[in-house]
Amino acid sequence: MMKKFKLKLVVLSTLSCLVSGQAMADWENLPATGVSVGSDTSPYILCNPTGNFGSGSGADAPVQPTSTSDTCALIPTNDLYAPDSNFTGADRFPKVSNTVDIVMNNTYTNNTDVTVGILRDYVWRRSTGGSTYECIYGMKVTMNSNDYNLTASGTQNFEINDMARSGWSGKTIDIAYSTVPSNASPTYRAGRTFTAVQHRDEAGFVAQPITGLGSSPAINGVNAAPGTAPTAAQQKADIDTDWVDFTTDVNYKDDDGSTNPASGMQYIRTSCSGTNPSPVSGAIRLRQTYQENSGDGVTPNPFIEVEVEGYQ
């Protein structure tokens, strides 16, 4: 009887591992050469383009992922654990982690420091045999209610529409995201590019920007009032293999009325060394690309990039 009981435990344990592996299986390769979009090439792949990239509300609001059938989506029970069933034992936990303030200092803050949120940065690592290793880099932001624009009346909360991270030249990489907690903003697309491309729920804004811009601005789009269509060039982004840009929609209190103060965890998986990394200044860039107006229906939210230290 005891042997049968032990066998049952082994079977249940094995099934549990299989289910866990399936629940964390949907990694997507992000090619260094981009992907085909018709006869063109885009550095971006689509992950969760529901809800007009965060502009929609009510019945048209973004749909949260519920399983790995949703592209790029992982469903971990806790975002402290490595989102890959090959990371077992002590490797399930981060080798290094860092929490840093997101501090803005520019003309909008009257050149003073204003903390608009925090960024959590994790690195998980496992041995793949001999002197080779695989790492997962994860970053997540949580915004606060602080007013960043001290030159205007009222409260303007900083909105993060794109999270970019450097350090991937010469690397084969896979990307994914999770939404823990459950009200975290989904990730709409991810691109092997330095350039964040503005997206609005209006004509002329595209889901997968194509290459051919000929330059690499931090933000590309039309910084004008609603109803102003972008030019074709303002919807392009060129490939930059050192950077990965995740498009999301995070704000303590969004102009469209939604509240998603936390992003999902943005994951990048690749080969790495066995040495713990140290944070590098400016390795992570957080961008506001003016997805909606500033609240009065006329004034555009400004394009803003904030640099934050991160692991490479």
Coordinates of C-alpha atoms in Angstrom, one line a residue:
M1 CA 0.0 0.0 0.0
M2 CA 2.9 2.4 0.9
K3 CA 4.6 1.7 -2.5
K4 CA 1.4 2.6 -4.4
F5 CA 1.0 5.8 -2.3
K6 CA 4.6 6.8 -3.1
L7 CA 4.1 6.0 -6.8
K8 CA 1.0 8.2 -6.7
L9 CA 3.0 11.1 -5.2
V10 CA 5.6 10.7 -7.9
V11 CA 3.0 10.8 -10.7
L12 CA 1.3 13.8 -9.2
S13 CA 4.6 15.6 -8.8
T14 CA 5.5 14.9 -12.4
L15 CA 2.1 16.1 -13.7
S16 CA 2.5 19.2 -11.6
C17 CA 5.9 19.9 -13.2
L18 CA 4.5 19.4 -16.7
V19 CA 1.6 21.8 -15.9
S20 CA 4.1 24.3 -14.5
G21 CA 6.2 24.0 -17.7
Q22 CA 3.2 24.6 -19.9
A23 CA 2.1 27.6 -17.9
M24 CA 5.5 29.2 -18.6
A25 CA 6.1 28.2 -22.1
D26 CA 5.3 31.1 -24.4
W27 CA 8.6 32.8 -25.1
E28 CA 8.9 34.5 -28.4
N29 CA 12.1 34.9 -30.4
L30 CA 13.0 38.5 -31.3
P31 CA 15.1 38.3 -34.5
A32 CA 18.1 40.5 -34.9
T33 CA 17.0 41.0 -38.6
G34 CA 13.4 41.9 -37.8
V35 CA 10.2 40.3 -39.0
S36 CA 8.3 40.5 -42.3
V37 CA 5.2 42.8 -42.5
G38 CA 3.9 42.4 -46.0
S39 CA 6.8 43.4 -48.3
D40 CA 8.5 45.4 -45.5
T41 CA 10.5 44.6 -42.4
S42 CA 9.6 45.6 -38.8
P43 CA 11.8 45.4 -35.7
Y44 CA 8.6 44.8 -33.7
I45 CA 6.5 41.6 -33.0
L46 CA 3.0 41.9 -31.7
C47 CA 2.2 40.5 -28.3
N48 CA -1.2 41.8 -27.0
P49 CA -2.6 44.5 -29.4
T50 CA -6.0 44.5 -27.7
G51 CA -7.6 47.7 -26.5
N52 CA -5.9 49.9 -29.1
F53 CA -2.6 49.5 -27.3
G54 CA -4.1 50.8 -24.1
S55 CA -6.2 53.7 -25.5
G56 CA -9.4 51.7 -25.3
S57 CA -11.7 51.7 -22.3
G58 CA -14.9 49.9 -21.2
A59 CA -15.8 47.1 -23.6
D60 CA -12.8 48.1 -25.8
A61 CA -10.3 48.0 -22.9
P62 CA -7.2 45.8 -23.2
V63 CA -7.8 42.1 -22.5
Q64 CA -5.5 40.6 -19.9
P65 CA -3.8 37.3 -20.9
T66 CA -5.3 34.2 -19.3
S67 CA -3.0 31.5 -20.7
T68 CA 0.1 31.0 -22.8
S69 CA -2.1 30.8 -25.8
D70 CA -1.8 34.6 -25.6
T71 CA 1.3 35.6 -27.6
C72 CA 4.4 36.5 -25.4
A73 CA 2.3 35.9 -22.2
L74 CA 3.6 34.0 -19.2
I75 CA 1.4 33.2 -16.2
P76 CA 3.7 32.7 -13.2
T77 CA 2.1 32.5 -9.7
N78 CA 4.7 35.0 -8.4
D79 CA 7.0 37.3 -10.3
L80 CA 9.8 36.7 -7.9
Y81 CA 10.2 33.2 -9.4
A82 CA 12.0 32.6 -12.7
P83 CA 9.3 32.3 -15.4
D84 CA 10.9 29.2 -16.9
S85 CA 10.6 25.6 -15.6
N86 CA 14.2 24.9 -16.5
F87 CA 15.2 27.2 -13.6
T88 CA 14.9 24.9 -10.6
G89 CA 16.0 24.8 -7.0
A90 CA 18.0 27.9 -6.0
D91 CA 18.0 29.1 -9.6
R92 CA 14.3 29.9 -9.3
F93 CA 15.2 33.0 -7.3
P94 CA 17.1 36.0 -8.7
K95 CA 20.9 36.0 -8.5
V96 CA 20.7 39.8 -8.2
S97 CA 17.9 42.3 -7.8
N98 CA 17.7 46.1 -7.6
T99 CA 14.9 48.6 -6.8
V100 CA 15.5 52.2 -8.0
D101 CA 13.5 55.4 -7.9
I102 CA 12.4 56.7 -11.3
V103 CA 13.6 60.3 -11.0
M104 CA 12.7 63.0 -13.5
N105 CA 14.7 66.2 -13.7
N106 CA 14.0 68.5 -16.7
T107 CA 12.3 71.8 -17.6
Y108 CA 8.9 70.3 -16.7
T109 CA 10.0 69.7 -13.1
N110 CA 11.7 73.1 -12.9
N111 CA 15.0 71.3 -13.1
T112 CA 14.4 69.7 -9.7
D113 CA 14.2 66.0 -8.9
V114 CA 10.6 64.5 -8.9
T115 CA 10.2 60.8 -8.2
V116 CA 7.4 59.4 -10.4
G117 CA 7.7 55.7 -9.5
I118 CA 10.0 52.8 -8.9
L119 CA 11.6 50.2 -11.1
R120 CA 12.4 46.7 -10.0
D121 CA 15.1 44.9 -11.8
Y122 CA 15.9 41.1 -11.6
V123 CA 18.4 38.7 -13.1
W124 CA 17.9 34.9 -12.9
R125 CA 20.7 32.6 -14.0
R126 CA 21.2 28.9 -14.5
S127 CA 24.0 26.7 -15.7
T128 CA 23.5 25.0 -19.1
G129 CA 26.6 22.9 -18.8
G130 CA 30.3 23.6 -18.4
S131 CA 31.0 27.3 -18.4
T132 CA 27.8 28.3 -20.3
Y133 CA 24.9 30.0 -18.6
E134 CA 21.4 31.3 -19.5
C135 CA 20.0 34.4 -17.9
I136 CA 16.5 36.0 -17.7
Y137 CA 16.4 39.8 -17.2
G138 CA 13.1 41.1 -15.8
M139 CA 12.0 44.7 -15.2
K140 CA 8.8 46.1 -13.8
V141 CA 7.7 49.7 -13.0
T142 CA 5.1 50.9 -10.5
M143 CA 4.0 54.6 -10.8
N144 CA 3.0 57.0 -8.1
S145 CA 0.6 60.0 -7.9
N146 CA 3.3 62.7 -8.0
D147 CA 2.8 65.6 -10.3
Y148 CA 5.8 65.8 -12.7
N149 CA 4.8 69.0 -14.6
L150 CA 5.4 71.8 -12.1
T151 CA 5.0 74.4 -14.8
A152 CA 1.3 73.7 -15.4
S153 CA -1.8 73.8 -13.2
G154 CA -3.3 70.6 -11.9
T155 CA -1.7 67.2 -11.6
Q156 CA 0.1 65.5 -14.5
N157 CA 1.1 62.0 -13.8
F158 CA 4.0 60.5 -15.9
E159 CA 2.8 57.8 -18.3
I160 CA 5.1 55.1 -19.4
N161 CA 4.2 53.9 -22.9
D162 CA 7.6 52.2 -23.7
M163 CA 10.3 50.5 -21.7
A164 CA 13.6 50.1 -23.5
R165 CA 16.6 48.1 -22.4
S166 CA 20.1 47.8 -23.8
G167 CA 22.9 45.2 -23.8
W168 CA 21.9 42.6 -26.5
S169 CA 24.3 43.1 -29.4
G170 CA 25.4 39.7 -30.7
K171 CA 22.9 37.9 -28.6
T172 CA 20.0 35.6 -29.6
I173 CA 17.1 36.6 -27.4
D174 CA 13.6 35.5 -26.5
I175 CA 11.1 37.9 -24.9
A176 CA 7.9 37.5 -22.8
Y177 CA 5.9 39.4 -20.3
S178 CA 3.6 38.6 -17.3
T179 CA 0.8 40.6 -15.6
V180 CA 1.3 40.2 -11.9
P181 CA -0.7 41.8 -10.3
S182 CA -3.7 41.0 -12.4
N183 CA -4.4 44.7 -13.1
A184 CA -0.9 45.3 -14.6
S185 CA -0.8 46.7 -18.1
P186 CA -0.3 44.1 -20.8
T187 CA 2.7 44.4 -23.2
Y188 CA 1.4 45.2 -26.7
R189 CA 4.5 44.7 -28.8
A190 CA 8.2 44.3 -28.4
G191 CA 10.9 45.4 -30.9
R192 CA 14.6 45.0 -31.4
T193 CA 15.0 48.8 -31.7
F194 CA 16.0 51.8 -29.7
T195 CA 13.1 53.8 -31.0
A196 CA 9.7 53.9 -29.3
V197 CA 6.9 54.7 -31.8
Q198 CA 3.9 56.6 -30.7
H199 CA 0.5 54.8 -31.0
R200 CA -2.9 56.4 -30.7
D201 CA -6.4 55.2 -31.4
E202 CA -6.5 57.3 -34.6
A203 CA -6.0 56.9 -38.3
G204 CA -2.4 56.7 -39.4
F205 CA -1.0 55.0 -36.4
V206 CA 0.3 51.4 -37.1
A207 CA 0.6 48.3 -35.0
Q208 CA 4.0 47.2 -36.4
P209 CA 6.3 50.1 -37.4
I210 CA 8.5 49.3 -40.4
T211 CA 12.1 50.2 -40.9
G212 CA 13.5 52.9 -43.3
L213 CA 13.6 55.9 -40.9
G214 CA 17.3 56.4 -41.4
S215 CA 17.9 57.6 -37.8
S216 CA 17.3 56.4 -34.3
P217 CA 15.4 58.9 -32.1
A218 CA 14.3 57.8 -28.7
I219 CA 10.6 58.6 -29.6
N220 CA 9.1 58.9 -33.0
G221 CA 5.6 60.3 -33.6
V222 CA 3.6 63.5 -33.9
N223 CA 3.6 65.6 -30.8
A224 CA 0.4 67.5 -31.6
A225 CA -3.3 67.7 -30.5
P226 CA -5.7 64.8 -31.1
G227 CA -6.8 64.3 -34.7
T228 CA -3.4 65.2 -36.2
A229 CA -2.3 62.2 -38.3
P230 CA 1.3 61.2 -38.4
T231 CA 3.4 61.1 -41.5
A232 CA 4.6 57.7 -42.7
A233 CA 8.1 58.6 -41.4
Q234 CA 6.7 59.3 -38.0
Q235 CA 5.5 55.6 -37.7
K236 CA 8.9 54.0 -38.5
A237 CA 11.7 52.5 -36.4
D238 CA 15.0 51.1 -37.5
I239 CA 16.5 47.9 -36.1
D240 CA 19.1 48.3 -33.3
T241 CA 20.2 44.9 -32.1
D242 CA 21.6 46.3 -28.8
W243 CA 18.1 47.5 -27.6
V244 CA 14.7 45.9 -26.9
D245 CA 11.7 48.2 -26.6
F246 CA 8.5 47.0 -24.9
T247 CA 5.3 49.0 -25.6
T248 CA 2.8 49.2 -22.7
D249 CA 0.6 51.7 -21.0
V250 CA 1.3 52.5 -17.3
N251 CA 0.0 55.4 -15.3
Y252 CA -1.2 56.0 -11.8
K253 CA -4.2 57.7 -13.3
D254 CA -4.5 57.7 -17.1
D255 CA -6.1 60.5 -19.1
D256 CA -8.4 57.9 -20.6
G257 CA -9.8 57.2 -17.1
S258 CA -8.1 53.8 -16.6
T259 CA -5.8 53.0 -13.7
N260 CA -2.8 50.8 -14.4
P261 CA -0.1 52.0 -12.1
A262 CA 2.0 48.8 -12.6
S263 CA 3.5 47.4 -15.8
G264 CA 3.8 43.7 -16.4
M265 CA 7.2 42.2 -15.8
Q266 CA 9.1 42.5 -19.1
Y267 CA 11.4 39.5 -19.6
I268 CA 14.4 39.0 -21.9
R269 CA 16.1 35.5 -22.0
T270 CA 19.6 35.0 -23.4
S271 CA 23.0 33.4 -22.9
C272 CA 25.2 35.1 -20.3
S273 CA 28.3 34.7 -18.2
G274 CA 28.5 33.2 -14.7
T275 CA 29.3 36.5 -13.2
N276 CA 26.7 38.6 -11.4
P277 CA 26.1 41.9 -13.3
S278 CA 26.2 45.3 -11.8
P279 CA 23.7 48.1 -12.6
V280 CA 24.7 50.3 -15.6
S281 CA 23.6 54.0 -15.7
G282 CA 21.1 54.6 -18.5
A283 CA 20.7 51.0 -19.5
I284 CA 16.9 51.3 -19.2
R285 CA 14.9 54.1 -20.8
L286 CA 11.3 54.9 -19.9
R287 CA 9.3 56.9 -22.4
Q288 CA 6.1 58.9 -22.5
T289 CA 4.9 59.0 -26.1
Y290 CA 1.7 61.0 -25.6
Q291 CA -1.0 58.4 -26.3
E292 CA -3.7 60.7 -25.1
N293 CA -4.1 64.4 -24.5
S294 CA -3.2 66.0 -21.2
G295 CA -6.8 66.1 -20.1
D296 CA -8.2 69.3 -21.7
G297 CA -8.7 67.6 -25.1
V298 CA -6.2 70.0 -26.8
T299 CA -2.8 70.1 -25.1
P300 CA -0.5 67.2 -26.0
N301 CA 1.4 65.3 -23.3
P302 CA 5.1 66.0 -24.1
F303 CA 7.5 63.3 -25.3
I304 CA 9.7 62.5 -22.4
E305 CA 12.4 60.0 -21.8
V306 CA 13.8 59.1 -18.3
E307 CA 17.0 57.2 -17.9
V308 CA 17.3 54.6 -15.2
E309 CA 20.1 52.3 -14.2
G310 CA 19.7 48.6 -15.0
Y311 CA 21.5 45.3 -15.3
Q312 CA 23.2 44.4 -18.6

